[in-house]
Coordinates of C-alpha atoms in Angstrom, one line a residue:
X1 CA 0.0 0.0 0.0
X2 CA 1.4 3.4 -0.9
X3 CA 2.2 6.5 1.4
X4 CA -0.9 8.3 0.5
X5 CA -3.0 5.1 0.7
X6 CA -1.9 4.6 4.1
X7 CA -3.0 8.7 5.3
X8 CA -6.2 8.1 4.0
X9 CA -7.8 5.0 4.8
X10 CA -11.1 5.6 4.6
X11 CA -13.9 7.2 2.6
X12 CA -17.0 7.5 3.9
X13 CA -18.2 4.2 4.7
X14 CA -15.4 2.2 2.0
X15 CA -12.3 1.2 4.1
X16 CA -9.3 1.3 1.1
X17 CA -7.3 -1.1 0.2
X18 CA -4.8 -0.4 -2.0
X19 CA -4.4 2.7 -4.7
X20 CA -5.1 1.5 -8.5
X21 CA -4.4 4.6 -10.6
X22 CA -6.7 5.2 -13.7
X23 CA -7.0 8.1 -16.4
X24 CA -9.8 10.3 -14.8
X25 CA -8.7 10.6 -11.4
X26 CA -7.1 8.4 -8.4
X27 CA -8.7 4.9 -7.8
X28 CA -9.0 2.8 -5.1
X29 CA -9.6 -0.6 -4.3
X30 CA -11.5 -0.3 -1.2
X31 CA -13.7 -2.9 1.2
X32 CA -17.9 -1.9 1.5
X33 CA -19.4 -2.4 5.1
X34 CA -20.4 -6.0 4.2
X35 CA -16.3 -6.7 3.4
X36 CA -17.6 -6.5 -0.7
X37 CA -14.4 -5.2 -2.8
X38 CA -15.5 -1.9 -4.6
X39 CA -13.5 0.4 -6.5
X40 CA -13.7 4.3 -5.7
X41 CA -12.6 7.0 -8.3
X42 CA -11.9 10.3 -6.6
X43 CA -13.0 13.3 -9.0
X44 CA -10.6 15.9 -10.1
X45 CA -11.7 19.3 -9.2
X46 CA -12.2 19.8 -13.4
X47 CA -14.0 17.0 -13.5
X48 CA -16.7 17.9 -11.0
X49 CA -20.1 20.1 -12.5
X50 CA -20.7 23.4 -10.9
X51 CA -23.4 23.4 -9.2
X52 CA -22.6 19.7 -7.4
X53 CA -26.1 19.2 -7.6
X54 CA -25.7 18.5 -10.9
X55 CA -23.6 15.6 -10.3
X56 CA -25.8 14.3 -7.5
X57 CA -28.3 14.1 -10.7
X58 CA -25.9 12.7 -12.8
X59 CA -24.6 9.5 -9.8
X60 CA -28.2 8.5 -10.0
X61 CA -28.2 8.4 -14.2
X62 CA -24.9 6.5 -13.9
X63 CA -26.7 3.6 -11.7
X64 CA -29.4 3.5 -14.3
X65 CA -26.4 2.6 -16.8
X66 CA -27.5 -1.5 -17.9
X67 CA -24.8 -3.2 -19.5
X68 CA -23.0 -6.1 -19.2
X69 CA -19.9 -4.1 -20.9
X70 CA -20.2 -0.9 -18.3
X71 CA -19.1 -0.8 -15.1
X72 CA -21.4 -1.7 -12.1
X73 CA -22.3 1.9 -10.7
X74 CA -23.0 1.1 -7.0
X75 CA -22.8 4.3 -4.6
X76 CA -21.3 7.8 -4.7
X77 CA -21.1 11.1 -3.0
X78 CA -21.4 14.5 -4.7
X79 CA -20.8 16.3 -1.4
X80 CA -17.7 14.7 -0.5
X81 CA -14.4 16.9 -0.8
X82 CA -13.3 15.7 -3.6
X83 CA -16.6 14.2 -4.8
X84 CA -16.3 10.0 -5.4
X85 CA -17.8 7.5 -7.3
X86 CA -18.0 3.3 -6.3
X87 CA -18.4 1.0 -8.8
X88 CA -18.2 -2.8 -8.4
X89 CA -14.6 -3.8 -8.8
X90 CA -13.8 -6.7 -11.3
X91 CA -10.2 -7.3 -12.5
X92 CA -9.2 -6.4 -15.6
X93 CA -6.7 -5.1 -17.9
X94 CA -6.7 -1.7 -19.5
X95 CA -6.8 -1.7 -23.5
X96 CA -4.0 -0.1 -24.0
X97 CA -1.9 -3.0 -22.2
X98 CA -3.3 -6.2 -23.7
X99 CA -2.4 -4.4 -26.9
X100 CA 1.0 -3.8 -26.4
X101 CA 1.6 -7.1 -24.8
X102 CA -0.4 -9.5 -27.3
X103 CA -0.4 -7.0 -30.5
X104 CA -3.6 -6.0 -32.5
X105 CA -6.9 -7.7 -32.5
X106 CA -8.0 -9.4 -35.2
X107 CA -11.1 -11.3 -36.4
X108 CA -13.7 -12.9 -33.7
X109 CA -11.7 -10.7 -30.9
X110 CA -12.1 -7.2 -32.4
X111 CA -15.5 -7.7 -33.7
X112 CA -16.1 -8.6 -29.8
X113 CA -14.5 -5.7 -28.6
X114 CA -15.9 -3.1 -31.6
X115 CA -19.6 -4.6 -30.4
X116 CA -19.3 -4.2 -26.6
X117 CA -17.7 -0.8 -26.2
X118 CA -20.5 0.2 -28.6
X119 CA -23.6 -1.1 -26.7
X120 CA -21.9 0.5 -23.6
X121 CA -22.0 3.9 -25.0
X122 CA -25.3 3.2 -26.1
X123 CA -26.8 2.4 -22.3
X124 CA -24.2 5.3 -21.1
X125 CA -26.0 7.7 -23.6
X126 CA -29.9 5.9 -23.3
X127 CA -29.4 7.0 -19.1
X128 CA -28.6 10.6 -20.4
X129 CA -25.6 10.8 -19.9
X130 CA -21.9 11.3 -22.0
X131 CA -18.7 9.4 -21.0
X132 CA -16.3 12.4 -22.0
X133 CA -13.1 10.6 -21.7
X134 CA -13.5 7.5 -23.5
X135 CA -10.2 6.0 -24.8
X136 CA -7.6 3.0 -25.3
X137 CA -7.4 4.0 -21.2
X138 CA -10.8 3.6 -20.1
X139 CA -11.7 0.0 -21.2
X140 CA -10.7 -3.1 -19.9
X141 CA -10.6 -6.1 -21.1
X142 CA -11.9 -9.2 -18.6
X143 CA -10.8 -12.4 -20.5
X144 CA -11.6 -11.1 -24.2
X145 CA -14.5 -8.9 -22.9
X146 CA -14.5 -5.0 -22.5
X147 CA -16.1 -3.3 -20.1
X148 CA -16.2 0.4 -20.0
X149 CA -15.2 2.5 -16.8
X150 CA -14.9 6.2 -16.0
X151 CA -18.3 7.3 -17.5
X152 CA -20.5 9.6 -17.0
X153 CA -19.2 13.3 -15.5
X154 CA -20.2 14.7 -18.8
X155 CA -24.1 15.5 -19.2
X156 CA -25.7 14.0 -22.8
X157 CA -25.3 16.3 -25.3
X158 CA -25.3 16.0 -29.5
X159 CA -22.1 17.3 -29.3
X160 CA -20.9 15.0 -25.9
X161 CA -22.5 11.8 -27.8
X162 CA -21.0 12.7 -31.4
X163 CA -17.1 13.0 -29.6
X164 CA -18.1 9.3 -27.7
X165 CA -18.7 8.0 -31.2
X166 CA -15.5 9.6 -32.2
X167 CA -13.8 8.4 -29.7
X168 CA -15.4 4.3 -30.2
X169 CA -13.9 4.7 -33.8
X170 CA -10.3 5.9 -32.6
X171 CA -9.8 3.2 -29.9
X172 CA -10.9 0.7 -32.5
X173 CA -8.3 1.9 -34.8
X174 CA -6.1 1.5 -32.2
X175 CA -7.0 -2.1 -31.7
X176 CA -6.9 -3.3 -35.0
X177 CA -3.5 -1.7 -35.8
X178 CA -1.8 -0.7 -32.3
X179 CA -1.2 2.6 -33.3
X180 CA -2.8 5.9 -32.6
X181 CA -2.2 5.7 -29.2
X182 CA -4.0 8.5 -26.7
X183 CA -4.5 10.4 -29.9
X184 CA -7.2 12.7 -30.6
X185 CA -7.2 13.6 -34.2
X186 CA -10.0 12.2 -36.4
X187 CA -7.5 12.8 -39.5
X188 CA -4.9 10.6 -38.1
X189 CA -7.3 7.9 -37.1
X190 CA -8.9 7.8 -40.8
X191 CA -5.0 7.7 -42.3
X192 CA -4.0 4.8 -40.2
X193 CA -7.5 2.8 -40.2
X194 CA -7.6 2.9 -44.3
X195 CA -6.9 -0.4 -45.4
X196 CA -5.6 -1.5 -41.9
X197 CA -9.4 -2.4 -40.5
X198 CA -11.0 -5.4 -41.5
X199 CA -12.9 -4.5 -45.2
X200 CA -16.6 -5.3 -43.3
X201 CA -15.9 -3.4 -40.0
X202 CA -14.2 0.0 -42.1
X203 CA -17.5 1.7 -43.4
X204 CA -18.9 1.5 -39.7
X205 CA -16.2 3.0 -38.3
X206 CA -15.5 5.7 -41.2
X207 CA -19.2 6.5 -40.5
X208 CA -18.0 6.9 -37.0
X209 CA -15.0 9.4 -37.7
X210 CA -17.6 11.7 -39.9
X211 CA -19.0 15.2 -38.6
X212 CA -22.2 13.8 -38.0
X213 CA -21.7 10.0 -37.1
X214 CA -24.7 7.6 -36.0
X215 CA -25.9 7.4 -32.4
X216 CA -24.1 4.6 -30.5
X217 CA -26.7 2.7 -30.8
X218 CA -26.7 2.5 -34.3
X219 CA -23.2 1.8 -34.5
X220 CA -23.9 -1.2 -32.2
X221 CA -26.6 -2.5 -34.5
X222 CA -24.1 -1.9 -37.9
X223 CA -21.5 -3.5 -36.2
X224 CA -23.6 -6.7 -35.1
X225 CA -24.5 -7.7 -38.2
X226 CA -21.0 -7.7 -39.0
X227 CA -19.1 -10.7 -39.5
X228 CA -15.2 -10.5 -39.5
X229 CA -14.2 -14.3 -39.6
X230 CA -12.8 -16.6 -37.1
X231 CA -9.4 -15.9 -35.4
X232 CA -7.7 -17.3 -32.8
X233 CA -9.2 -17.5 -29.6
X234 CA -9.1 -14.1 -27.4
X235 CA -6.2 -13.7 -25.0
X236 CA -7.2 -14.7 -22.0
X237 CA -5.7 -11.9 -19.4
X238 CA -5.1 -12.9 -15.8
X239 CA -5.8 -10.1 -13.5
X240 CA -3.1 -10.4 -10.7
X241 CA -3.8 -7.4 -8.6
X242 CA -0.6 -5.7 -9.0
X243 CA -2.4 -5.4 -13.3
X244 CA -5.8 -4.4 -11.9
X245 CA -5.7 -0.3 -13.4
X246 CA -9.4 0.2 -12.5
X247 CA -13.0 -0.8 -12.1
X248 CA -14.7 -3.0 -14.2
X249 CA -18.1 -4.9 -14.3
X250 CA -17.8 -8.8 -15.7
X251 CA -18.5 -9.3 -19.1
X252 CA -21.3 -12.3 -20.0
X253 CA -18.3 -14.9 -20.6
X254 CA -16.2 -14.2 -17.1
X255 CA -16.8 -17.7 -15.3
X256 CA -15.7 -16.3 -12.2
X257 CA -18.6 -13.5 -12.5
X258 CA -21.3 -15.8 -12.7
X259 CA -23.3 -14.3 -9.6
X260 CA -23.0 -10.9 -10.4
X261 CA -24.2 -11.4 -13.9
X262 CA -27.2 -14.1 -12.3
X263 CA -27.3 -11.4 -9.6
X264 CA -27.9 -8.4 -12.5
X265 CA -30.2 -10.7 -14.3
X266 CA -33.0 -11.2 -11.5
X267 CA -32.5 -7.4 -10.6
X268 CA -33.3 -7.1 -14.3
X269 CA -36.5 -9.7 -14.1
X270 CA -37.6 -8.2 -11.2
X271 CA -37.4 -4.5 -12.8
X272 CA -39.4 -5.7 -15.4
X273 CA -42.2 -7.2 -13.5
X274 CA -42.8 -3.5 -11.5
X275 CA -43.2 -2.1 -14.4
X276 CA -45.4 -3.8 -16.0
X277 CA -47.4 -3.7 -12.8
X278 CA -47.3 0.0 -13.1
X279 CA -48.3 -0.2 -16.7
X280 CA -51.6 -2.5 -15.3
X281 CA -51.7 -0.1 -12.5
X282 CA -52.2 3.0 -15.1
X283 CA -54.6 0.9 -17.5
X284 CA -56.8 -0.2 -14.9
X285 CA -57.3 3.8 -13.6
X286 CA -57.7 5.0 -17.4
X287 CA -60.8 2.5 -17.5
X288 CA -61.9 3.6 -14.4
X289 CA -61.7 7.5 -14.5
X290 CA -61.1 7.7 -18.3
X291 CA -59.9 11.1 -18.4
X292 CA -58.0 11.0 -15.2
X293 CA -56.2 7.9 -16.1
X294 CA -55.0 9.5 -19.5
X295 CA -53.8 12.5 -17.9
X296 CA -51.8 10.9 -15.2
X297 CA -50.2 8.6 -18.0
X298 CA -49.7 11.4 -19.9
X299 CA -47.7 13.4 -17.7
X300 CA -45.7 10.2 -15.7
X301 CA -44.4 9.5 -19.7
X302 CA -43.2 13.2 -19.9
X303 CA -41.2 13.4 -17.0
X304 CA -39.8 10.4 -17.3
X305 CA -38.9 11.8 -21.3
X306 CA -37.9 15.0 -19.5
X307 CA -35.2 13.0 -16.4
X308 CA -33.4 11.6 -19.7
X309 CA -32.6 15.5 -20.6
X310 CA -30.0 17.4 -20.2
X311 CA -30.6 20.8 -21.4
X312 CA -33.2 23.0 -22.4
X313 CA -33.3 21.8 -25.9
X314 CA -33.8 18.3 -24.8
X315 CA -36.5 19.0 -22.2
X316 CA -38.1 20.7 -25.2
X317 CA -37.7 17.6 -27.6
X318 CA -38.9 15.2 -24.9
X319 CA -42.0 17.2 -24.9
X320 CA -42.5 17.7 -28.3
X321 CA -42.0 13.5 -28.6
X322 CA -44.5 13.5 -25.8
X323 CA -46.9 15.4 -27.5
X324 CA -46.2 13.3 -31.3
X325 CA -47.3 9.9 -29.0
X326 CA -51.0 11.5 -28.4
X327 CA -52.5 10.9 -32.0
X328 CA -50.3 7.6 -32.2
X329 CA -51.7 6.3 -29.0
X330 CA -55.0 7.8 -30.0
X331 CA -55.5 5.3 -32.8
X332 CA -54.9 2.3 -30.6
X333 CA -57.4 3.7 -28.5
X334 CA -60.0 4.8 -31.7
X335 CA -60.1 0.6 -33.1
X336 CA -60.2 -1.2 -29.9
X337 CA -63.3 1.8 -29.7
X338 CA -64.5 1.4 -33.1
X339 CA -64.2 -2.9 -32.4
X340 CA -66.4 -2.7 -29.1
X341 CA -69.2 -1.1 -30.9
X342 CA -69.2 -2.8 -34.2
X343 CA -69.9 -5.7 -31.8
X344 CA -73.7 -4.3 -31.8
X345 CA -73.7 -5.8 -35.7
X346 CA -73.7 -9.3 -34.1
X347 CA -76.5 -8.2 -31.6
X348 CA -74.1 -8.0 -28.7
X349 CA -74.5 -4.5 -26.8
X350 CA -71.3 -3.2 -25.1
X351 CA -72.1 -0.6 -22.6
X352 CA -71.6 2.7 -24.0
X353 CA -69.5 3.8 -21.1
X354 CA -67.3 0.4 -20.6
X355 CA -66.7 1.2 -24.7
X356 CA -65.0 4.5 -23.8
X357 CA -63.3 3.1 -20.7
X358 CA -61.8 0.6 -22.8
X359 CA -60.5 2.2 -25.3
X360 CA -58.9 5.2 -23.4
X361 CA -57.2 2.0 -21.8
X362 CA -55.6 0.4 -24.8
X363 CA -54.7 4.0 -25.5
X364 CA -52.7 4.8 -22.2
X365 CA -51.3 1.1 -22.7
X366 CA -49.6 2.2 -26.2
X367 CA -48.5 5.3 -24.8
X368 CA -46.6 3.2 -22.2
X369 CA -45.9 0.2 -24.3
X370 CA -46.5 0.3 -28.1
X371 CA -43.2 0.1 -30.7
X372 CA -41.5 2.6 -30.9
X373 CA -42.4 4.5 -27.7
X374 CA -41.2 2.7 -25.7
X375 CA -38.7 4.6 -24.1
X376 CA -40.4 5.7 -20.8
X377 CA -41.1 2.3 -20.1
X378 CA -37.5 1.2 -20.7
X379 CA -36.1 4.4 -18.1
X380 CA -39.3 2.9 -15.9
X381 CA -37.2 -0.5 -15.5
X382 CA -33.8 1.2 -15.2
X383 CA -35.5 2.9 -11.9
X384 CA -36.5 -0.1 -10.7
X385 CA -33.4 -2.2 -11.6
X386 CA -31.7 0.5 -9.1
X387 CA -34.5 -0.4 -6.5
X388 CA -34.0 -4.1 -7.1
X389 CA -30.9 -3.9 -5.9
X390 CA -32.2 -3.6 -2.2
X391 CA -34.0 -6.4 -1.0
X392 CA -36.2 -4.2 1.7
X393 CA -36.6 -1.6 -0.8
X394 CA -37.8 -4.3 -3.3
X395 CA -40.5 -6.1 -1.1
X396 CA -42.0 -2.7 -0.3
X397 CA -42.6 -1.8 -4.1
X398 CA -43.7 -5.4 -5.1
X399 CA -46.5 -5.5 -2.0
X400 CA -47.4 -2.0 -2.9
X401 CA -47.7 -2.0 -6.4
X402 CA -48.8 -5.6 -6.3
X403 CA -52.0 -4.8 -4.2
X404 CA -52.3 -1.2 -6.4
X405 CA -52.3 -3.7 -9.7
X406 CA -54.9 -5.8 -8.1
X407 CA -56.8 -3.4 -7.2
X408 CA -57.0 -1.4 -10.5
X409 CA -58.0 -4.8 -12.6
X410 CA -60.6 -6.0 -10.1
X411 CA -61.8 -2.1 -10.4
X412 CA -62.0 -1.8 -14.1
X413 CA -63.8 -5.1 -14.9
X414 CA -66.2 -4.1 -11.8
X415 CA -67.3 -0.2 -11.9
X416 CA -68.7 1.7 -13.9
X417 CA -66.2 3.7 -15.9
X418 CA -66.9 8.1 -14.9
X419 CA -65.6 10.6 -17.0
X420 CA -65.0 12.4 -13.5
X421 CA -65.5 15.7 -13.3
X422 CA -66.4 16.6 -16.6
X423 CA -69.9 14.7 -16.3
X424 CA -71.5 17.0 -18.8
X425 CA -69.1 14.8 -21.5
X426 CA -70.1 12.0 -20.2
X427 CA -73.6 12.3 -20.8
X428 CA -72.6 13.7 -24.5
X429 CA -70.5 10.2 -24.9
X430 CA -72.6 8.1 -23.2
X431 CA -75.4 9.5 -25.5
X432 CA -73.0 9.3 -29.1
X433 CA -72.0 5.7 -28.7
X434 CA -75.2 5.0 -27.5
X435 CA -76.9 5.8 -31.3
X436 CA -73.8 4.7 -33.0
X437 CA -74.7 1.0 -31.6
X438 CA -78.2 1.6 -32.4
X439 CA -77.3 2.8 -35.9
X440 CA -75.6 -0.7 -36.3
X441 CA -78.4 -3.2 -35.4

């Protein structure tokens, strides 16, 4: 343990163990109450938002970051002097080293890499957030696999995202070629990747290098359908702790992370099942209290569009989306309307205020749900991924929305749907499909 690790040997509740390095600031390896070995990064003064409220915003966006190739976010304070981050510590190896020791990737092993820093940018840029730093430096590889670290100081921007995809395409450069280096020029990176990356993988990445390159997500969908060949199987790096540079999450093919990925996977399962109770929860009250119901839904869908923004201009394009779902999630609601009453051809009489109740509901459940808007839902289970990770915290939301869901589907197959407190439509609806089904005997 080093001089400095040995003056400070605690933060907060962490008690360190031994100091790691890394590019963005001083990392520890450090021992949670439970004797769980975490890794803390210390932020530089440059690296910390003004106000710090910010980055209190921004520690709860990096938890929300779901991938298998990112690190594990676990804890943080923004208050602390300097401000720290905890992340789950994994061993691994930065980038930068297995290329110097084993040379370039080829084949299999750099269409492996190319595709996982990728979809971590993606989830780092789907929570909001921008990584900032990314590089040769900030990835480590865990037996073939890279896992992203040091994300997430830098709010989501175009601009933030755009450099991230720059920066994918320059540290894949660098490890199809070992060159480049900690380089930042797009020029250089285009000279030395021409005719040095694999013929499939070159248009993704020159894509990458342009002024206006495709969201990380996108570049993780090109790159997938790539195929580069076989090649030898992956280095397989041992992670001695005297090699450990940072923190790292597990990738899927770590043997020796097998509970933390079965561990991420129920959180995961878990998350999911919440939300779809919500989702039942908000269905059953838009059949209840049809215009109540909508409303709620309507606004719950905007602010989660609006905790995914990070400036003005993207709390006024989360709106605007918002507001483009309406007449989408109208139409859902319109046939599943239109199909209730054209029941009354068959001689079968749906009542006229069940009709409206109904179909407001399949409208709030394709605001929530349908393809293509999904995105709410999806920052719904990111929330409750974070809240699956404590077991108290976990019963209390399944027993509460549990009996909430129950109660909202035994409600809407039971009452009488109101259009509460605008009764004066209701009589004017109740009245409309009420000659509409007449029209149709």
């Amino acid at each position: 343990m080093s001089g400095e690790t040995r003056q400070r040997q605690q933060i907060g509740p962490y008690r360190l163990l031994a100091r790691l390095g890394g590019p963005t600031g001083t990392i520890y390896r450090a021992a949670d109450p439970s004797g769980r070995d975490v890794a803390i990064r210390l932020l530089p003064d440059a690296a910390v938002p003004a106000p710090r409220e910010r980055l209190g915003r921004d520690l709860e966006r990096m938890r929300e970051v779901l991938s298998p190739y990112a690190v594990d976010v676990l804890d943080g304070d923004a208050s602390a002097d300097p401000p720290y981050v905890v992340s789950r510590f994994v061993p691994g190896q930065p980038l930068t080293d297995v290329v110097a020791e084993h040379g370039p990737l080829q084949g299999a092993a750099l269409h492996r890499l190319a595709l996982g820093m990728a979809k971590a940018l993606a989830a780092v840029h789907e929570a909001g957030l921008a990584h900032g730093a990314f590089g040769p430096d900030t990835v480590l590889v865990v037996d073939g696999a890279p896992v992203v670290t040091d994300f997430g100081i830098t709010a989501q921007s175009d601009d933030g995202a755009a450099e991230d995809v720059h920066a994918w395409a320059r540290t894949v450069v660098f490890a199809a070629t070992a060159k480049l280096g900690d380089t930042d020029d797009t020029g250089t990176a285009l000279a030395i990747g021409a005719g040095s990356v694999p013929e499939p993988l070159w248009p993704v990445v020159e894509a990458a290098l342009s002024a206006c390159p495709p969201s990380a997500a996108e570049v993780a969908e090109a790159v997938a359908a790539l195929d580069l060949g076989p090649a030898s199987p992956p280095p397989s790096i041992p992670a001695p702790a005297a090699a450990t540079r940072g923190p790292a999450r597990s990738a899927p093919s770590v043997a020796a992370s097998g509970r933390p990925r079965q561990a991420a996977a129920v959180e995961r399962g878990w998350a999911r099942l919440l939300s779809a109770m919500v989702v039942v929860l908000a269905v059953g009250l838009a059949i209840m209290l049809p215009l109540v119901g909508a409303l709620v839904s309507v606004v719950a869908v905007a602010v989660l569009r609006l905790q995914a923004a990070a400036d003005t201009r993207a709390r006024l394009s989360a709106l605007a989306r918002t507001a483009a779902t309406l007449p989408y999630a109208a139409v859902f609601a319109l046939v599943l309307g239109g199909g209730l009453i054209a029941l009354s051809l068959f001689r079968v009489e749906a009542d006229p205020l069940g009709v409206c109740g109904f179909a407001v509901g399949a409208g709030v459940c394709a605001l929530w749900t349908a393809p293509g808007v999904t995105g709410p839902y999806r920052r719904l289970e990111q929330w409750f991924t974070a809240v699956a990770r404590s077991p108290r915290r976990l019963a209390t939301a399944g027993v509460a929305l549990g009996v909430l869901a129950f109660l909202a589907v035994v409600g809407a197959i039971s009452l009488t749907p109101s259009l509460a407190p605008m009764y004066g439509l209701q009589t004017s609806t109740e009245s409309l499909i009420g000659r509409l089904q007449a029209a149709l005997h």
